[in-house]
Short mmCIF file of C-alpha atoms and ligand atoms in Angstrom, two decimals:
data_model
loop_
_atom_site.label_atom_id
_atom_site.label_comp_id
_atom_site.label_asym_id
_atom_site.label_seq_id
_atom_site.Cartn_x
_atom_site.Cartn_y
_atom_site.Cartn_z
CA MET A 1 -28.58 16.66 7.06
CA GLU A 2 -27.30 20.20 7.62
CA ILE A 3 -23.70 20.77 8.59
CA ASP A 4 -22.62 24.35 9.03
CA LYS A 5 -19.21 25.89 8.66
CA LEU A 6 -16.76 24.85 11.30
CA ALA A 7 -16.45 27.35 14.12
CA ILE A 8 -13.00 27.56 15.69
CA PRO A 9 -12.80 30.17 18.44
CA ASN A 10 -10.45 33.06 17.52
CA VAL A 11 -9.81 31.73 14.03
CA SER A 12 -11.32 33.38 10.96
CA ASN A 13 -12.71 31.34 8.11
CA ASP A 14 -10.69 33.18 5.43
CA ARG A 15 -9.27 30.80 2.86
CA PRO A 16 -7.04 29.00 3.37
CA ILE A 17 -7.47 28.18 7.06
CA VAL A 18 -4.04 26.76 7.87
CA ILE A 19 -3.42 23.99 10.38
CA ALA A 20 0.28 23.17 10.64
CA GLY A 21 2.63 21.28 12.88
CA PRO A 22 4.60 18.08 13.06
CA CYS A 23 3.30 14.66 12.18
CA SER A 24 4.11 13.69 15.78
CA ALA A 25 4.91 15.47 19.00
CA GLU A 26 8.37 14.04 19.75
CA SER A 27 9.68 16.11 22.63
CA ARG A 28 8.73 19.27 24.50
CA GLU A 29 11.58 21.06 22.80
CA GLN A 30 10.59 20.01 19.27
CA VAL A 31 6.94 20.92 19.88
CA LEU A 32 7.71 24.37 21.30
CA LYS A 33 10.37 25.20 18.71
CA THR A 34 8.12 24.24 15.78
CA ALA A 35 5.14 26.07 17.29
CA GLU A 36 7.18 29.18 18.00
CA GLU A 37 8.35 29.37 14.36
CA LEU A 38 4.89 28.68 12.95
CA HIS A 39 3.41 31.31 15.26
CA ARG A 40 6.01 33.79 14.01
CA TYR A 41 4.75 33.13 10.47
CA GLY A 42 1.16 33.78 11.53
CA VAL A 43 -0.13 30.20 11.75
CA LYS A 44 -3.08 30.11 14.14
CA ILE A 45 -3.73 26.38 14.49
CA PHE A 46 -1.07 23.92 15.62
CA ARG A 47 -1.31 20.19 14.97
CA ALA A 48 0.70 17.36 16.49
CA GLY A 49 -0.12 13.66 16.71
CA ILE A 50 0.46 12.12 20.11
CA TRP A 51 -1.26 8.77 19.59
CA LYS A 52 0.05 7.59 16.24
CA PRO A 53 -1.75 4.80 14.40
CA ARG A 54 1.20 3.26 12.57
CA THR A 55 0.52 0.75 9.85
CA LYS A 56 3.04 -1.70 11.31
CA PRO A 57 4.15 -2.28 14.91
CA GLY A 58 7.63 -1.06 15.69
CA GLY A 59 7.23 2.35 14.07
CA PHE A 60 7.13 5.43 16.30
CA GLU A 61 3.75 5.16 17.99
CA GLY A 62 3.70 8.59 19.54
CA MET A 63 4.50 9.94 22.97
CA GLY A 64 0.97 9.50 24.31
CA SER A 65 -0.46 11.53 27.17
CA VAL A 66 2.90 12.92 28.34
CA ALA A 67 2.74 15.18 25.27
CA LEU A 68 -0.59 16.77 26.24
CA PRO A 69 1.03 19.38 28.56
CA TRP A 70 3.36 20.38 25.68
CA LEU A 71 0.34 21.23 23.54
CA LYS A 72 -1.16 23.11 26.47
CA GLU A 73 2.03 25.12 26.65
CA VAL A 74 1.78 25.97 22.93
CA LYS A 75 -1.73 27.23 23.55
CA GLU A 76 -0.72 29.36 26.52
CA LYS A 77 2.55 30.72 25.13
CA PHE A 78 1.50 31.48 21.57
CA GLY A 79 -2.29 31.70 21.77
CA MET A 80 -2.59 29.07 19.06
CA ALA A 81 -5.49 26.62 18.90
CA VAL A 82 -4.12 23.10 19.25
CA ALA A 83 -5.26 19.96 17.46
CA THR A 84 -4.52 16.29 17.91
CA GLU A 85 -5.73 12.95 16.61
CA VAL A 86 -8.03 10.73 18.66
CA ALA A 87 -8.83 7.11 17.95
CA THR A 88 -10.46 5.81 21.13
CA ARG A 89 -12.77 6.88 23.96
CA ASP A 90 -9.79 7.27 26.28
CA HIS A 91 -8.04 9.57 23.83
CA VAL A 92 -11.16 11.74 23.65
CA PHE A 93 -11.44 12.02 27.43
CA GLU A 94 -7.78 12.83 27.90
CA ALA A 95 -7.65 15.34 25.05
CA VAL A 96 -10.81 17.16 26.14
CA LYS A 97 -9.59 17.21 29.77
CA ALA A 98 -6.28 18.71 28.65
CA GLY A 99 -8.08 21.53 26.82
CA ILE A 100 -7.23 20.46 23.25
CA ASP A 101 -9.19 22.78 20.95
CA ILE A 102 -9.71 20.63 17.87
CA LEU A 103 -9.78 16.87 17.43
CA TRP A 104 -9.19 15.02 14.23
CA ILE A 105 -9.99 11.45 13.37
CA GLY A 106 -7.38 9.59 11.34
CA ALA A 107 -7.92 7.70 8.12
CA ARG A 108 -7.61 4.27 9.71
CA THR A 109 -10.13 5.13 12.42
CA ALA A 110 -12.59 6.76 10.01
CA ALA A 111 -12.70 3.41 8.17
CA ASN A 112 -13.91 1.63 11.32
CA PRO A 113 -17.59 2.15 12.20
CA PHE A 114 -17.19 0.69 15.72
CA ALA A 115 -14.38 3.10 16.54
CA MET A 116 -16.33 5.99 14.99
CA GLN A 117 -19.40 5.18 17.07
CA GLU A 118 -17.31 4.93 20.24
CA ILE A 119 -15.75 8.32 19.55
CA ALA A 120 -19.11 9.89 18.66
CA ASP A 121 -20.65 8.56 21.90
CA SER A 122 -17.77 9.81 24.01
CA LEU A 123 -18.09 13.29 22.48
CA ARG A 124 -21.81 13.66 23.27
CA GLY A 125 -22.55 16.95 24.98
CA THR A 126 -19.36 18.71 23.86
CA ASN A 127 -19.13 21.13 20.96
CA ILE A 128 -15.46 20.75 20.28
CA PRO A 129 -14.59 21.03 16.57
CA VAL A 130 -13.95 17.61 15.03
CA LEU A 131 -12.30 16.99 11.67
CA VAL A 132 -12.89 13.65 9.98
CA LYS A 133 -10.21 12.44 7.60
CA ASN A 134 -11.33 10.34 4.69
CA PRO A 135 -11.09 6.59 5.31
CA VAL A 136 -7.96 4.91 3.86
CA ASN A 137 -10.03 3.27 1.13
CA PRO A 138 -11.81 5.31 -1.53
CA ASP A 139 -15.28 4.80 -0.11
CA LEU A 140 -17.38 7.95 -0.02
CA GLU A 141 -20.23 6.24 1.84
CA LEU A 142 -17.90 5.18 4.64
CA TRP A 143 -16.62 8.77 4.94
CA CYS A 144 -20.20 10.09 5.04
CA GLY A 145 -21.11 7.38 7.56
CA ALA A 146 -18.31 8.53 9.87
CA ILE A 147 -19.57 12.12 9.66
CA GLU A 148 -23.16 11.05 10.25
CA ARG A 149 -22.25 9.08 13.37
CA LEU A 150 -20.89 12.31 14.87
CA VAL A 151 -23.81 14.43 13.74
CA ASN A 152 -26.32 11.89 15.08
CA ALA A 153 -24.57 12.14 18.46
CA GLY A 154 -25.18 15.91 18.38
CA ILE A 155 -21.63 16.82 17.32
CA THR A 156 -22.31 19.32 14.56
CA ASN A 157 -19.15 21.41 14.66
CA VAL A 158 -17.68 19.03 12.13
CA GLY A 159 -15.34 19.42 9.16
CA VAL A 160 -13.43 17.04 6.93
CA ILE A 161 -9.85 16.47 5.81
CA HIS A 162 -9.04 14.98 2.44
CA ARG A 163 -5.77 13.04 2.82
CA GLY A 164 -5.95 10.79 -0.22
CA PHE A 165 -6.59 7.06 -0.56
CA SER A 166 -4.25 4.09 -0.21
CA THR A 167 -3.34 2.08 -3.25
CA TYR A 168 -1.20 -0.94 -3.78
CA ASP A 169 0.70 0.75 -6.57
CA LYS A 170 2.55 3.74 -5.21
CA LYS A 171 3.54 5.91 -8.11
CA LEU A 172 3.54 9.67 -7.89
CA TYR A 173 1.40 10.01 -4.78
CA ARG A 174 1.63 8.30 -1.42
CA ASN A 175 -2.17 8.36 -1.27
CA LEU A 176 -4.16 8.94 -4.46
CA PRO A 177 -6.14 12.19 -4.32
CA ILE A 178 -9.11 10.92 -6.42
CA TRP A 179 -10.42 14.50 -6.27
CA HIS A 180 -13.91 13.64 -7.42
CA ILE A 181 -14.60 11.98 -4.06
CA PRO A 182 -14.17 15.16 -1.97
CA ILE A 183 -15.97 17.08 -4.73
CA GLU A 184 -18.94 14.73 -4.37
CA LEU A 185 -18.76 15.05 -0.58
CA ARG A 186 -19.00 18.83 -1.01
CA ARG A 187 -22.06 18.37 -3.22
CA ARG A 188 -23.73 16.38 -0.45
CA TYR A 189 -22.80 18.77 2.36
CA PRO A 190 -22.49 22.15 0.62
CA ASN A 191 -21.47 24.09 3.74
CA ILE A 192 -19.04 21.63 5.25
CA THR A 193 -15.56 22.98 5.95
CA MET A 194 -13.10 21.00 3.88
CA PHE A 195 -9.37 20.80 4.50
CA CYS A 196 -6.83 19.22 2.22
CA ASP A 197 -3.82 17.41 3.68
CA PRO A 198 -1.19 17.64 0.93
CA SER A 199 1.45 16.02 3.15
CA HIS A 200 -0.21 12.60 3.31
CA ILE A 201 -1.46 12.79 -0.28
CA GLY A 202 1.96 13.62 -1.71
CA GLY A 203 4.21 11.81 0.74
CA LYS A 204 7.09 14.02 -0.37
CA ARG A 205 8.02 17.62 0.30
CA GLU A 206 8.10 18.75 -3.30
CA LEU A 207 4.48 17.77 -3.85
CA VAL A 208 3.09 19.84 -0.98
CA ALA A 209 2.91 23.17 -2.85
CA PRO A 210 1.28 21.90 -6.07
CA ILE A 211 -1.30 19.89 -4.13
CA CYS A 212 -2.12 22.97 -1.98
CA GLN A 213 -2.68 24.97 -5.16
CA GLN A 214 -4.90 22.26 -6.62
CA ALA A 215 -6.94 22.27 -3.40
CA MET A 216 -7.39 26.04 -3.65
CA GLU A 217 -8.63 25.71 -7.24
CA LEU A 218 -11.16 23.17 -6.00
CA LYS A 219 -12.40 25.59 -3.33
CA PHE A 220 -11.13 23.76 -0.28
CA ASP A 221 -11.48 25.94 2.82
CA GLY A 222 -8.25 24.99 4.49
CA LEU A 223 -4.99 23.07 4.49
CA MET A 224 -3.53 20.75 7.10
CA ILE A 225 0.20 20.65 6.47
CA GLU A 226 2.88 18.73 8.33
CA SER A 227 5.66 21.04 9.41
CA HIS A 228 8.65 20.20 11.61
CA CYS A 229 11.50 22.38 12.86
CA ASN A 230 13.94 19.73 11.62
CA PRO A 231 12.11 17.56 9.07
CA ASP A 232 15.01 15.27 8.21
CA GLU A 233 15.22 14.12 11.82
CA ALA A 234 11.47 13.58 12.22
CA LEU A 235 10.49 10.30 13.88
CA SER A 236 7.52 9.82 11.54
CA ASP A 237 6.75 10.92 7.98
CA ALA A 238 10.12 12.67 7.57
CA ALA A 239 10.02 12.81 3.75
CA GLN A 240 6.81 14.82 3.62
CA GLN A 241 7.36 17.39 6.37
CA ILE A 242 8.47 20.92 5.56
CA THR A 243 10.10 23.56 7.72
CA PRO A 244 7.95 26.44 9.00
CA SER A 245 9.73 28.83 6.64
CA VAL A 246 9.00 26.64 3.59
CA LEU A 247 5.43 26.41 4.82
CA ASP A 248 5.21 30.18 5.00
CA PHE A 249 6.60 30.51 1.46
CA THR A 250 4.19 27.83 0.20
CA ILE A 251 1.17 29.66 1.63
CA LYS A 252 2.33 33.04 0.32
CA MET A 253 2.80 31.65 -3.19
CA LEU A 254 -0.72 30.24 -3.34
CA VAL A 255 -3.10 31.84 -5.77
CA VAL A 256 -6.47 31.89 -4.05
CA ARG A 257 -9.33 32.84 -6.32
CA ASP A 258 -12.90 33.19 -5.21
CA ASN A 259 -14.33 32.69 -8.62
CA ILE A 260 -12.37 30.96 -11.29
CA GLN A 261 -11.51 33.87 -13.57
CA THR A 262 -9.68 31.71 -16.06
CA THR A 263 -12.94 30.23 -17.40
CA GLU A 264 -13.23 32.97 -20.03
CA ASN A 265 -9.76 32.37 -21.43
CA ILE A 266 -10.14 28.65 -21.68
CA SER A 267 -13.74 28.48 -22.74
CA VAL A 268 -12.83 27.82 -26.39
CA LEU A 269 -10.61 24.94 -25.34
CA ARG A 270 -13.33 23.63 -23.06
CA GLN A 271 -15.73 23.66 -26.00
CA GLN A 272 -13.28 21.55 -27.97
CA ILE A 273 -12.98 19.12 -25.07
CA ASP A 274 -16.79 18.87 -24.93
CA GLU A 275 -16.86 18.05 -28.64
CA VAL A 276 -14.14 15.43 -28.34
CA ASP A 277 -15.98 13.85 -25.40
CA ASP A 278 -19.18 13.72 -27.47
CA GLN A 279 -17.27 11.94 -30.22
CA LEU A 280 -15.75 9.52 -27.72
CA LEU A 281 -19.19 8.69 -26.36
CA ALA A 282 -20.63 8.17 -29.84
CA LEU A 283 -17.72 5.87 -30.71
CA LEU A 284 -18.13 3.90 -27.50
CA ALA A 285 -21.82 3.45 -28.26
CA LYS A 286 -20.96 2.27 -31.77
CA ARG A 287 -18.38 -0.14 -30.41
CA GLY A 288 -20.98 -1.48 -28.00
CA ARG A 289 -23.42 -2.13 -30.84
CA ILE A 290 -20.80 -4.01 -32.87
CA SER A 291 -19.79 -6.00 -29.83
CA ARG A 292 -23.42 -6.97 -29.37
CA GLU A 293 -23.56 -8.24 -32.99
CA ILE A 294 -20.45 -10.33 -32.34
CA GLY A 295 -22.03 -11.60 -29.15
CA LEU A 296 -25.12 -12.78 -31.03
CA TYR A 297 -22.93 -14.57 -33.56
CA LYS A 298 -20.95 -16.28 -30.81
CA LYS A 299 -24.15 -17.36 -29.12
CA GLU A 300 -25.60 -18.82 -32.34
CA HIS A 301 -22.41 -20.72 -33.02
CA LYS A 302 -21.95 -21.79 -29.44
CA MET A 303 -18.63 -20.00 -29.14
CA PRO A 304 -17.33 -18.83 -25.75
CA VAL A 305 -17.55 -15.12 -25.01
CA LEU A 306 -14.06 -14.86 -23.53
CA GLN A 307 -11.24 -15.66 -25.90
CA THR A 308 -7.92 -14.94 -24.24
CA GLY A 309 -5.96 -14.83 -27.50
CA ARG A 310 -8.17 -12.06 -28.79
CA TYR A 311 -8.01 -10.25 -25.45
CA HIS A 312 -4.21 -10.14 -25.47
CA GLU A 313 -4.18 -9.18 -29.13
CA ILE A 314 -6.48 -6.23 -28.46
CA LEU A 315 -4.49 -5.04 -25.46
CA GLU A 316 -1.04 -5.36 -26.99
CA GLU A 317 -1.98 -3.92 -30.32
CA ARG A 318 -3.82 -0.95 -28.82
CA VAL A 319 -1.05 -0.19 -26.35
CA ARG A 320 1.53 -0.26 -29.16
CA LYS A 321 -0.58 2.08 -31.30
CA GLY A 322 -1.29 4.31 -28.34
CA GLU A 323 2.39 4.66 -27.56
CA GLN A 324 3.01 5.70 -31.15
CA LEU A 325 0.54 8.50 -30.51
CA ASP A 326 2.44 9.54 -27.39
CA LEU A 327 -0.22 8.21 -25.06
CA ASP A 328 0.80 6.79 -21.72
CA ARG A 329 1.05 3.00 -21.71
CA GLU A 330 -0.71 2.54 -18.35
CA PHE A 331 -3.47 4.90 -19.38
CA ILE A 332 -4.20 2.99 -22.60
CA LEU A 333 -4.03 -0.31 -20.76
CA ALA A 334 -6.56 0.88 -18.19
CA ILE A 335 -8.93 2.25 -20.83
CA MET A 336 -8.74 -0.78 -23.10
CA LYS A 337 -9.22 -3.15 -20.17
CA SER A 338 -12.29 -1.25 -19.14
CA ILE A 339 -13.71 -1.13 -22.69
CA HIS A 340 -13.09 -4.84 -23.12
CA GLU A 341 -14.73 -5.61 -19.79
CA GLU A 342 -17.82 -3.75 -20.96
CA SER A 343 -17.87 -5.80 -24.19
CA VAL A 344 -17.75 -8.99 -22.18
CA ARG A 345 -20.57 -7.75 -19.99
CA ILE A 346 -22.70 -6.95 -23.03
CA GLN A 347 -22.04 -10.34 -24.63
CA LEU A 348 -22.65 -12.28 -21.42
CA SER A 349 -25.99 -10.58 -20.96
CA LEU A 350 -27.32 -11.72 -24.33
C1 PEP B 401 -1.43 12.19 10.52
O1 PEP B 401 -2.15 13.18 10.29
O2 PEP B 401 -0.26 12.26 10.93
C2 PEP B 401 -1.95 10.85 10.17
C3 PEP B 401 -1.62 9.76 10.84
O3 PEP B 401 -2.73 10.89 9.12
P1 PEP B 401 -3.66 9.81 8.38
O4 PEP B 401 -4.68 9.37 9.37
O5 PEP B 401 -4.20 10.63 7.28
O6 PEP B 401 -2.75 8.70 7.90
MN1 MN B 402 1.86 12.00 9.41
#
């Protein structure tokens, strides 16, 4: 399936294509003030959510259709293209009727094939640019499925937004980037226009700039960044929104390389990494063979494969040793669990 670069009227495809604006349109004043500042800093595409899919009821659910004329005003006053999120057929009709230039589909909607099909069907015959966020769960096929539903309905002016994936454990990120998923998506659709949304990945202001830089290194085409004229007072996602001036600074500080020039300088280190990885693989293979021997012994002597005492011993001992080597506890735990799981699989298959 061929998907070409996104075409947004009056916007060039130079990297990074910046889409910025508040998480939510809150009032006419807030929308126009934020847009005016962003416009002053050269931002060409304005975003604002008006139908907000909140995880729990009771949160700010957006202003709804009354906010559409505010976006229209942004378009007329500042010549910016305006973008909003749609989740239902009615949203699509209202947004298209109001002259919204770009639609995006949120992470919760992209995870729902019925909603995606409804949106795709209601867009038939238009060629409005549509950006599909990744589904909340790290499921590449579901993301591709959402894109394909649009393309099959004849909507080919399609791009994607990587906004990270939900996890139960919230540590550094609000939504884990799991970068290899968008990288694999790019492999499948080499020309697709890919945006990164550092605001929802990071969940906090200070992470926006480093995530933007990471996205540039990975050749993302654009950035969708939440920006609010008064972030601390924002009605949704306050902690992750930045002011237009911080946004401007963030974009100016980005190092955007077309070809990764650093490869030369780090090639010796990369070689060493390759060698270490080869050794790791050889050791894992050896461990597998030994585990198989143990498995055969257990089978002969009618011993159970899973022995919890041994399992805990392995985990605790390895974690302790790992920590002595300055390795992260959680990292060692995850690796040892996975190695042990593989051993069990090998022994159960005998
Ligand atoms: C948003 O862009 O404000 C939003 C609701 O994002 P997501 O669908 O990624 O949670
Ligand atoms: Mn938001």
